[in-house]
Tab-separated table of C-alpha atoms and ligand atoms in Angstrom:
chain	number	residue	atom	x	y	z
A	877	MET	CA	-130.935	-40.165	-57.693
A	878	ILE	CA	-129.856	-43.759	-56.251
A	879	TRP	CA	-131.264	-47.001	-57.846
A	880	GLU	CA	-131.544	-50.606	-56.457
A	881	THR	CA	-129.965	-51.603	-59.963
A	882	GLU	CA	-132.037	-55.204	-61.249
A	883	ILE	CA	-130.079	-57.540	-63.514
A	884	VAL	CA	-132.659	-58.770	-65.713
A	885	LYS	CA	-132.791	-61.942	-68.466
A	886	HIS	CA	-133.644	-61.113	-71.708
A	887	ALA	CA	-136.221	-63.565	-72.159
A	888	ASN	CA	-138.131	-62.253	-69.290
A	889	LYS	CA	-140.836	-61.010	-71.861
A	890	LYS	CA	-142.071	-58.804	-68.791
A	891	MET	CA	-139.051	-57.146	-68.458
A	892	MET	CA	-137.964	-56.546	-71.490
A	893	GLN	CA	-141.136	-54.464	-71.104
A	894	LYS	CA	-140.211	-52.560	-68.175
A	895	ALA	CA	-136.832	-52.403	-69.291
A	896	ALA	CA	-138.636	-50.298	-73.118
A	897	ASP	CA	-141.350	-48.862	-71.348
A	898	LEU	CA	-138.116	-47.148	-67.618
A	899	ILE	CA	-136.363	-46.075	-71.455
A	900	LYS	CA	-140.083	-43.801	-72.284
A	901	ALA	CA	-140.582	-42.721	-69.349
A	902	GLY	CA	-136.895	-40.995	-69.639
A	903	GLU	CA	-134.778	-43.423	-67.829
A	904	ILE	CA	-131.451	-44.893	-69.212
A	905	VAL	CA	-131.058	-48.912	-68.966
A	906	ALA	CA	-127.755	-51.182	-70.030
A	907	PHE	CA	-128.735	-53.600	-72.448
A	908	PRO	CA	-126.888	-55.852	-75.091
A	909	THR	CA	-124.974	-55.410	-78.256
A	910	GLU	CA	-123.336	-57.584	-80.656
A	911	THR	CA	-120.056	-55.807	-79.856
A	912	VAL	CA	-119.943	-54.364	-76.083
A	913	TYR	CA	-122.688	-53.296	-73.409
A	914	GLY	CA	-124.459	-50.330	-74.301
A	915	LEU	CA	-126.488	-47.774	-71.891
A	916	GLY	CA	-129.241	-46.305	-73.396
A	917	ALA	CA	-131.714	-43.961	-73.426
A	918	ASP	CA	-134.070	-41.770	-75.969
A	919	ALA	CA	-132.205	-40.275	-78.224
A	920	SER	CA	-134.458	-37.285	-78.761
A	921	ASN	CA	-134.476	-36.668	-74.597
A	922	ALA	CA	-132.517	-34.387	-73.840
A	923	ILE	CA	-132.716	-34.619	-70.172
A	924	ALA	CA	-132.188	-38.905	-70.450
A	925	VAL	CA	-129.034	-38.574	-72.668
A	926	GLU	CA	-127.670	-36.093	-69.610
A	927	LYS	CA	-129.035	-38.707	-66.995
A	928	ILE	CA	-125.900	-41.739	-69.474
A	929	PHE	CA	-123.449	-38.802	-69.031
A	930	LYS	CA	-123.265	-38.499	-65.549
A	931	ALA	CA	-123.359	-42.138	-64.664
A	932	LYS	CA	-120.523	-42.669	-66.806
A	933	GLY	CA	-118.827	-39.723	-65.738
A	934	ARG	CA	-118.642	-38.568	-69.890
A	935	PRO	CA	-116.509	-35.491	-70.911
A	936	GLN	CA	-119.871	-33.360	-72.404
A	937	ASP	CA	-118.281	-32.598	-75.288
A	938	ASN	CA	-117.795	-36.464	-76.069
A	939	PRO	CA	-121.285	-37.578	-78.737
A	940	LEU	CA	-122.889	-40.792	-78.856
A	941	ILE	CA	-123.787	-42.854	-81.433
A	942	VAL	CA	-127.547	-43.217	-81.669
A	943	HIS	CA	-129.258	-47.645	-81.937
A	944	ILE	CA	-132.229	-47.720	-85.117
A	945	ALA	CA	-134.288	-51.027	-85.176
A	946	ASP	CA	-135.474	-49.527	-88.967
A	947	GLN	CA	-135.177	-47.174	-91.547
A	948	GLU	CA	-137.445	-45.367	-90.703
A	949	MET	CA	-136.032	-44.269	-87.258
A	950	LEU	CA	-132.992	-43.291	-89.825
A	951	PHE	CA	-134.814	-40.689	-90.926
A	952	ASP	CA	-136.102	-39.548	-88.055
A	953	CYS	CA	-132.109	-38.494	-87.113
A	954	ILE	CA	-130.626	-37.404	-90.025
A	955	SER	CA	-130.782	-34.807	-92.621
A	956	GLY	CA	-130.960	-35.220	-96.454
A	957	PRO	CA	-131.389	-38.280	-98.275
A	958	LEU	CA	-129.057	-41.164	-98.444
A	959	THR	CA	-125.977	-41.367	-100.741
A	960	LYS	CA	-124.856	-43.848	-103.194
A	961	MET	CA	-122.283	-44.594	-100.927
A	962	ALA	CA	-124.373	-45.159	-97.262
A	963	GLN	CA	-126.503	-47.081	-99.517
A	964	LYS	CA	-123.756	-49.091	-100.290
A	965	LEU	CA	-122.602	-49.771	-96.879
A	966	ILE	CA	-126.076	-49.674	-95.518
A	967	ALA	CA	-126.855	-52.587	-97.159
A	968	LYS	CA	-124.188	-54.763	-96.393
A	969	PHE	CA	-123.401	-54.232	-92.881
A	970	TRP	CA	-126.715	-53.570	-91.421
A	971	PRO	CA	-127.529	-54.620	-89.223
A	972	GLY	CA	-123.236	-55.288	-87.386
A	973	PRO	CA	-121.056	-53.497	-85.916
A	974	LEU	CA	-120.852	-50.867	-88.729
A	975	THR	CA	-121.888	-46.483	-87.121
A	976	LEU	CA	-121.530	-44.483	-89.481
A	977	ILE	CA	-121.906	-40.961	-89.226
A	978	PHE	CA	-124.413	-38.266	-90.764
A	979	ASP	CA	-125.393	-34.060	-90.719
A	980	LYS	CA	-128.985	-34.492	-88.208
A	981	SER	CA	-131.852	-33.776	-88.340
A	982	ASN	CA	-133.384	-31.591	-85.257
A	983	TYR	CA	-134.825	-34.537	-83.459
A	984	ILE	CA	-131.861	-34.787	-82.417
A	985	PRO	CA	-130.606	-32.553	-79.391
A	986	GLU	CA	-127.272	-31.122	-79.237
A	987	GLU	CA	-126.564	-33.050	-76.146
A	988	THR	CA	-126.559	-36.641	-77.832
A	989	SER	CA	-124.558	-35.264	-81.044
A	990	ALA	CA	-122.411	-32.782	-77.846
A	991	GLY	CA	-123.285	-29.865	-80.262
A	992	LEU	CA	-121.936	-31.276	-83.270
A	993	LYS	CA	-124.619	-30.910	-86.786
A	994	THR	CA	-123.527	-34.085	-87.007
A	995	VAL	CA	-124.488	-37.457	-85.253
A	996	ALA	CA	-123.659	-40.949	-85.095
A	997	ILE	CA	-125.761	-43.665	-86.130
A	998	ARG	CA	-125.504	-48.025	-85.842
A	999	MET	CA	-128.392	-50.944	-86.486
A	1000	PRO	CA	-127.279	-53.427	-84.008
A	1001	LYS	CA	-127.060	-57.010	-84.824
A	1002	HIS	CA	-128.505	-58.813	-81.504
A	1003	PRO	CA	-131.726	-59.375	-81.668
A	1004	VAL	CA	-131.740	-58.216	-77.533
A	1005	ALA	CA	-130.667	-54.483	-78.838
A	1006	LEU	CA	-133.068	-54.712	-81.431
A	1007	ASP	CA	-136.007	-55.737	-79.675
A	1008	LEU	CA	-135.460	-53.290	-77.012
A	1009	ILE	CA	-135.620	-50.470	-79.555
A	1010	LYS	CA	-138.453	-51.793	-80.929
A	1011	ARG	CA	-140.254	-51.780	-78.058
A	1012	ALA	CA	-138.850	-48.540	-76.179
A	1013	GLY	CA	-140.414	-47.595	-80.565
A	1014	LEU	CA	-137.435	-44.956	-80.782
A	1015	PRO	CA	-134.159	-44.564	-81.870
A	1016	LEU	CA	-132.008	-44.790	-78.358
A	1017	ALA	CA	-128.855	-42.372	-77.727
A	1018	ALA	CA	-125.984	-45.528	-75.933
A	1019	PRO	CA	-122.348	-45.215	-75.138
A	1020	SER	CA	-120.585	-48.446	-73.472
A	1021	ALA	CA	-122.110	-49.071	-70.353
A	1022	ASN	CA	-119.014	-48.658	-68.932
A	1023	SER	CA	-117.155	-45.874	-66.514
A	1024	SER	CA	-115.933	-43.634	-68.345
A	1025	GLY	CA	-112.420	-44.075	-69.683
A	1026	TYR	CA	-112.335	-47.810	-67.943
A	1027	PRO	CA	-112.541	-51.202	-70.576
A	1028	SER	CA	-115.592	-51.675	-72.074
A	1029	PRO	CA	-118.535	-54.376	-70.661
A	1030	THR	CA	-119.031	-57.552	-72.658
A	1031	ARG	CA	-120.873	-58.670	-69.909
A	1032	ALA	CA	-124.342	-57.635	-67.414
A	1033	GLU	CA	-121.852	-57.824	-64.221
A	1034	HIS	CA	-118.942	-55.775	-65.895
A	1035	VAL	CA	-121.685	-53.013	-65.992
A	1036	TYR	CA	-122.777	-53.847	-62.562
A	1037	TYR	CA	-119.465	-53.144	-61.315
A	1038	ASP	CA	-119.031	-50.397	-62.843
A	1039	LEU	CA	-122.777	-48.523	-62.812
A	1040	GLU	CA	-124.681	-50.458	-59.872
A	1041	GLY	CA	-126.619	-48.389	-58.396
A	1042	LYS	CA	-125.929	-45.074	-60.920
A	1043	ILE	CA	-129.029	-47.139	-63.371
A	1044	PRO	CA	-132.791	-48.592	-62.333
A	1045	LEU	CA	-131.781	-51.666	-64.702
A	1046	ILE	CA	-129.727	-53.882	-66.364
A	1047	VAL	CA	-130.530	-56.800	-69.372
A	1048	ASP	CA	-129.034	-59.502	-69.725
A	1049	GLY	CA	-128.390	-60.656	-73.332
A	1050	GLY	CA	-125.501	-63.459	-71.912
A	1051	SER	CA	-121.105	-62.702	-73.897
A	1052	SER	CA	-121.053	-59.434	-76.641
A	1053	GLN	CA	-119.811	-61.681	-79.716
A	1054	VAL	CA	-117.647	-59.124	-81.095
A	1055	GLY	CA	-115.939	-57.552	-77.746
A	1056	ILE	CA	-114.802	-54.719	-79.439
A	1057	GLU	CA	-116.861	-51.725	-80.542
A	1058	SER	CA	-118.423	-50.769	-83.408
A	1059	THR	CA	-116.204	-49.296	-86.517
A	1060	VAL	CA	-117.458	-45.647	-87.090
A	1061	LEU	CA	-117.049	-43.739	-90.128
A	1062	ASP	CA	-117.425	-41.416	-90.987
A	1063	ILE	CA	-118.831	-40.975	-95.171
A	1064	ARG	CA	-119.801	-37.434	-95.898
A	1065	GLY	CA	-116.850	-36.107	-97.453
A	1066	GLU	CA	-115.547	-37.180	-101.182
A	1067	LYS	CA	-113.446	-39.832	-99.183
A	1068	PRO	CA	-114.913	-41.973	-96.882
A	1069	ILE	CA	-112.708	-41.558	-93.529
A	1070	ILE	CA	-112.227	-44.539	-90.362
A	1071	LEU	CA	-112.558	-41.936	-87.211
A	1072	ARG	CA	-112.488	-45.477	-84.997
A	1073	PRO	CA	-111.591	-49.001	-86.679
A	1074	GLY	CA	-113.755	-52.002	-85.016
A	1075	GLY	CA	-116.101	-55.102	-86.288
A	1076	ILE	CA	-115.513	-54.421	-89.533
A	1077	THR	CA	-112.442	-54.260	-90.819
A	1078	SER	CA	-110.794	-51.951	-93.483
A	1079	ASP	CA	-110.799	-54.765	-95.417
A	1080	ASP	CA	-114.493	-55.638	-95.935
A	1081	LEU	CA	-114.470	-51.866	-95.770
A	1082	ARG	CA	-112.665	-51.650	-99.230
A	1083	GLU	CA	-114.520	-54.356	-100.359
A	1084	VAL	CA	-117.234	-51.655	-100.847
A	1085	LEU	CA	-115.439	-48.638	-101.364
A	1086	GLY	CA	-112.758	-49.416	-103.154
A	1087	GLU	CA	-109.244	-47.720	-102.140
A	1088	ASP	CA	-110.511	-44.336	-101.041
A	1089	LEU	CA	-110.836	-45.369	-97.789
A	1090	VAL	CA	-109.047	-42.933	-95.050
A	1091	HIS	CA	-107.896	-44.114	-91.664
A	1092	TYR	CA	-107.660	-40.804	-89.254
A	1093	GLU	CA	-104.935	-41.910	-86.887
A	1094	LYS	CA	-102.420	-43.046	-89.414
A	1095	SER	CA	-103.340	-40.387	-92.697
A	1096	THR	CA	-101.742	-36.874	-93.172
A	1097	ASP	CA	-102.561	-36.097	-95.861
A	1098	ILE	CA	-106.447	-35.624	-95.378
A	1099	GLU	CA	-107.914	-32.114	-92.857
A	1100	LYS	CA	-108.543	-33.529	-89.815
A	1101	PRO	CA	-112.621	-33.150	-89.110
A	1102	VAL	CA	-113.322	-32.798	-85.502
A	1103	SER	CA	-113.872	-36.209	-83.822
A	1104	PRO	CA	-113.939	-36.007	-80.269
A	1105	GLY	CA	-113.673	-39.370	-78.469
A	1106	MET	CA	-109.860	-40.069	-80.168
A	1107	LYS	CA	-108.426	-36.926	-77.714
A	1108	TYR	CA	-108.887	-39.410	-73.719
A	1109	ARG	CA	-106.965	-42.306	-73.080
A	1110	HIS	CA	-109.825	-44.779	-73.159
A	1111	TYR	CA	-110.312	-48.814	-72.569
A	1112	ALA	CA	-107.471	-48.820	-68.916
A	1113	PRO	CA	-107.692	-50.493	-66.991
A	1114	HIS	CA	-106.333	-48.568	-63.227
A	1115	LYS	CA	-102.222	-50.328	-63.771
A	1116	ALA	CA	-99.873	-49.894	-66.024
A	1117	VAL	CA	-100.227	-51.683	-69.040
A	1118	SER	CA	-97.212	-51.978	-71.605
A	1119	LEU	CA	-97.666	-52.770	-74.818
A	1120	LEU	CA	-95.005	-55.111	-75.914
A	1121	SER	CA	-92.974	-57.218	-79.528
A	1122	THR	CA	-93.153	-60.540	-79.540
A	1123	GLU	CA	-89.573	-60.232	-79.011
A	1124	GLU	CA	-89.748	-58.030	-76.044
A	1125	ILE	CA	-92.719	-60.663	-74.709
A	1126	GLN	CA	-90.720	-63.587	-74.723
A	1127	ALA	CA	-87.417	-61.163	-73.130
A	1128	LEU	CA	-89.240	-60.459	-70.436
A	1129	ILE	CA	-89.948	-64.463	-69.797
A	1130	ASN	CA	-86.726	-65.954	-70.768
A	1131	ASN	CA	-85.546	-63.514	-67.708
A	1132	CYS	CA	-88.098	-64.266	-65.039
A	1133	PRO	CA	-86.684	-63.623	-61.532
A	1134	ALA	CA	-87.321	-66.025	-58.998
A	1135	ASP	CA	-90.490	-63.922	-56.883
A	1136	PRO	CA	-91.229	-67.065	-54.299
A	1137	GLU	CA	-92.882	-64.455	-52.076
A	1138	LYS	CA	-94.928	-62.725	-55.148
A	1139	LYS	CA	-94.941	-59.214	-53.882
A	1140	PHE	CA	-94.904	-57.393	-57.276
A	1141	ARG	CA	-96.678	-59.652	-59.844
A	1142	LYS	CA	-96.241	-59.222	-63.280
A	1143	ALA	CA	-99.570	-60.586	-65.743
A	1144	ILE	CA	-98.701	-61.641	-69.040
A	1145	ILE	CA	-100.561	-61.946	-71.810
A	1146	ILE	CA	-99.189	-63.808	-74.667
A	1147	SER	CA	-100.021	-65.137	-77.945
A	1148	LYS	CA	-99.681	-69.602	-78.606
A	1149	GLU	CA	-96.842	-68.903	-80.644
A	1150	THR	CA	-94.859	-67.623	-77.484
A	1151	ASP	CA	-95.754	-70.216	-75.392
A	1152	PHE	CA	-93.387	-72.506	-75.668
A	1153	LEU	CA	-91.299	-70.491	-73.507
A	1154	VAL	CA	-93.102	-70.081	-70.204
A	1155	ARG	CA	-91.356	-72.846	-68.226
A	1156	PRO	CA	-93.259	-74.233	-64.933
A	1157	ASP	CA	-91.280	-72.430	-62.537
A	1158	CYS	CA	-92.025	-68.664	-64.214
A	1159	GLN	CA	-93.442	-66.579	-61.354
A	1160	PHE	CA	-94.994	-64.841	-64.324
A	1161	LYS	CA	-99.194	-64.817	-64.294
A	1162	ILE	CA	-99.766	-66.106	-67.561
A	1163	ILE	CA	-102.452	-65.827	-69.778
A	1164	ARG	CA	-103.035	-67.111	-72.866
A	1165	TYR	CA	-104.982	-66.119	-75.818
A	1166	GLY	CA	-104.594	-68.556	-78.622
A	1167	SER	CA	-102.668	-66.959	-82.272
A	1168	ARG	CA	-101.395	-63.912	-83.343
A	1169	ASN	CA	-103.323	-64.403	-86.001
A	1170	ASN	CA	-106.959	-65.271	-85.021
A	1171	PRO	CA	-108.071	-61.257	-83.602
A	1172	ALA	CA	-110.765	-61.949	-83.205
A	1173	LYS	CA	-111.027	-64.395	-80.265
A	1174	LEU	CA	-108.519	-62.093	-78.613
A	1175	ALA	CA	-110.821	-59.207	-79.300
A	1176	ARG	CA	-113.690	-61.242	-77.831
A	1177	LYS	CA	-112.236	-61.707	-74.267
A	1178	LEU	CA	-109.672	-58.719	-74.420
A	1179	PHE	CA	-111.754	-55.945	-72.098
A	1180	SER	CA	-113.442	-59.082	-69.626
A	1181	LEU	CA	-109.552	-60.036	-69.229
A	1182	LEU	CA	-108.335	-56.606	-68.651
A	1183	ARG	CA	-110.638	-56.153	-66.308
A	1184	SER	CA	-110.020	-59.538	-64.252
A	1185	LEU	CA	-106.800	-58.298	-64.122
A	1186	ASP	CA	-107.233	-55.279	-62.872
A	1187	GLN	CA	-109.049	-56.199	-60.245
A	1188	ASP	CA	-106.909	-59.198	-59.096
A	1189	ARG	CA	-105.475	-57.995	-55.951
A	1190	SER	CA	-101.618	-59.829	-56.968
A	1191	VAL	CA	-100.639	-58.128	-60.034
A	1192	LYS	CA	-99.464	-54.904	-60.108
A	1193	GLN	CA	-98.232	-54.709	-63.822
A	1194	ILE	CA	-99.355	-55.752	-67.364
A	1195	TYR	CA	-97.759	-56.901	-70.746
A	1196	ILE	CA	-99.285	-57.392	-73.430
A	1197	GLU	CA	-98.210	-59.435	-76.736
A	1198	LYS	CA	-99.177	-57.162	-79.819
A	1199	ILE	CA	-100.578	-59.004	-82.325
A	1200	PRO	CA	-100.221	-57.917	-86.300
A	1201	GLU	CA	-102.862	-54.913	-87.175
A	1202	LYS	CA	-104.382	-57.387	-89.850
A	1203	GLY	CA	-108.174	-58.054	-90.087
A	1204	LEU	CA	-109.634	-57.603	-86.889
A	1205	GLY	CA	-106.223	-57.509	-85.461
A	1206	GLU	CA	-105.510	-53.381	-86.384
A	1207	ALA	CA	-109.107	-52.733	-84.026
A	1208	VAL	CA	-107.955	-55.600	-81.449
A	1209	MET	CA	-104.036	-53.161	-81.070
A	1210	ASN	CA	-105.834	-49.881	-82.256
A	1211	ARG	CA	-107.594	-50.801	-78.247
A	1212	LEU	CA	-104.427	-51.446	-76.827
A	1213	GLN	CA	-102.755	-48.352	-77.437
A	1214	LYS	CA	-104.886	-46.336	-75.777
A	1215	ALA	CA	-104.901	-48.382	-73.083
A	1216	ALA	CA	-101.255	-48.391	-72.095
A	1217	LEU	CA	-101.117	-44.981	-72.312
A	1218	GLN	CA	-99.651	-43.920	-69.609
A	1219	GLU	CA	-101.254	-40.591	-69.052
A	1220	ARG	CA	-104.706	-40.185	-67.612
A	1221	PRO	CA	-106.749	-36.753	-69.561
A	1222	ILE	CA	-107.376	-34.523	-66.760
A	1223	SER	CA	-110.750	-33.658	-67.036
A	1224	GLY	CA	-111.537	-37.395	-66.742
A	1225	GLY	CA	-111.589	-40.471	-68.946
A	1226	GLY	CA	-112.853	-41.323	-72.647
A	1227	ASP	CA	-115.626	-43.267	-73.466
B	796	TXA	O1	-120.344	-50.072	-80.419
B	796	TXA	C1	-119.982	-49.887	-80.179
B	796	TXA	O2	-120.250	-48.509	-81.053
B	796	TXA	C2	-120.721	-49.590	-79.063
B	796	TXA	C3	-122.069	-50.132	-78.852
B	796	TXA	C4	-122.899	-49.877	-77.155
B	796	TXA	O3	-123.109	-49.546	-79.482
B	796	TXA	N1	-120.738	-47.714	-78.321
B	796	TXA	C5	-119.835	-47.318	-78.451
B	796	TXA	O4	-120.424	-46.478	-78.053
B	796	TXA	O5	-118.518	-47.798	-78.587
B	796	TXA	P1	-118.884	-44.967	-77.431
B	796	TXA	O6	-119.707	-44.090	-77.133
B	796	TXA	O7	-118.171	-45.227	-76.390
B	796	TXA	O8	-118.377	-44.380	-78.214
B	796	TXA	C6	-118.329	-43.604	-79.675
B	796	TXA	C7	-118.073	-42.979	-80.452
B	796	TXA	C8	-116.894	-42.304	-79.273
B	796	TXA	O9	-115.476	-42.727	-79.889
B	796	TXA	C9	-117.685	-40.902	-80.393
B	796	TXA	O10	-116.840	-39.594	-79.808
B	796	TXA	C10	-118.051	-41.069	-81.415
B	796	TXA	O11	-118.257	-42.153	-81.455
B	796	TXA	N2	-118.761	-40.237	-81.837
B	796	TXA	C11	-119.578	-40.436	-81.323
B	796	TXA	N3	-120.411	-39.988	-82.292
B	796	TXA	C12	-120.025	-38.709	-83.494
B	796	TXA	C13	-120.414	-37.804	-84.597
B	796	TXA	N4	-120.952	-37.271	-84.755
B	796	TXA	N5	-118.880	-37.352	-84.952
B	796	TXA	C14	-118.124	-38.199	-84.503
B	796	TXA	N6	-117.400	-39.227	-84.342
B	796	TXA	C15	-118.208	-39.368	-82.749
B	797	MG	MG1	-116.946	-46.220	-75.108
């Protein structure tokens, strides 16, 4: 099916109702969340969910996050009672950018969970997302609304660029506040495991969970659970991305060659702290992201920057200065490391 994709303002109540009606009728709709834009479908409808995989070109073995607006929806999706740990996390971080893994109920079809017996759930904080879920009256399965493997969308126009013609409607709710995806936390075992760092930092989680918190990608002493989304190259522009230390970036800028024809232009994304080295005649395209110690600012614009540089024809190669892996810096560096992986997987992109 080829759609004439519409972008509608969230303030338009009639259009919000149309979005909810499309979801109820088994179609897919893009909507804003505080992290990134999502591509939503009725989480209990296998045929609707398959449309998401098709529109994104997403590998079938990568499960979706289910978005809810109230506790009743949570209990529809999971089996068994909430543990103490779950209760504490929910009280502190929902609504917000924390996704929790539970054992799933039969309400969630295998298409949504990609064959797993578990389901990932989050309650978004964005009022437009909550409004849409409530109007539809059902939980929404929603991955990020990008083409699989490409940087996640933080504005309606990013979704349009990737999915025009493939979906009927995009609800425009402005720029996403956080800019990177939710933290995914598996709380089923003895020790909670961060499967994907994101909008809620390890320090935030440690305040509630103590020192037992395990980081999936860094840990060597846990028996690793199935984590389907992790094997793919994600968040990646088509151009080569290199992640360099501050020293390496500074050396690059110091040796900036004369390139009057600008045939091979490097784009360099640097911190405010490195900015003083840039000479006026430097032929590199310099993009500043603010202080290395303010990762929230870089998080907010990171995907948008990667997208615009990827689409800038004069740019052939992208360099980014690393930031400290503190606070949101951990999630930002995680995305950058995945974007910088050189090889794309044989089976296509990530999520
Ligand atoms: O902020 C976000 O999380 C955004 C917005 C739209 O809510 N969504 C998002 O979804 O980033 P997606 O599909 O791009 O990423 C979902 C991640 C993947 O890494 C996937 O493998 C993991 O969550 N995931 C989903 N269900 C899982 C499960 N049952 N067990 C383990 N990991 C799961
Ligand atoms: Mg994604």
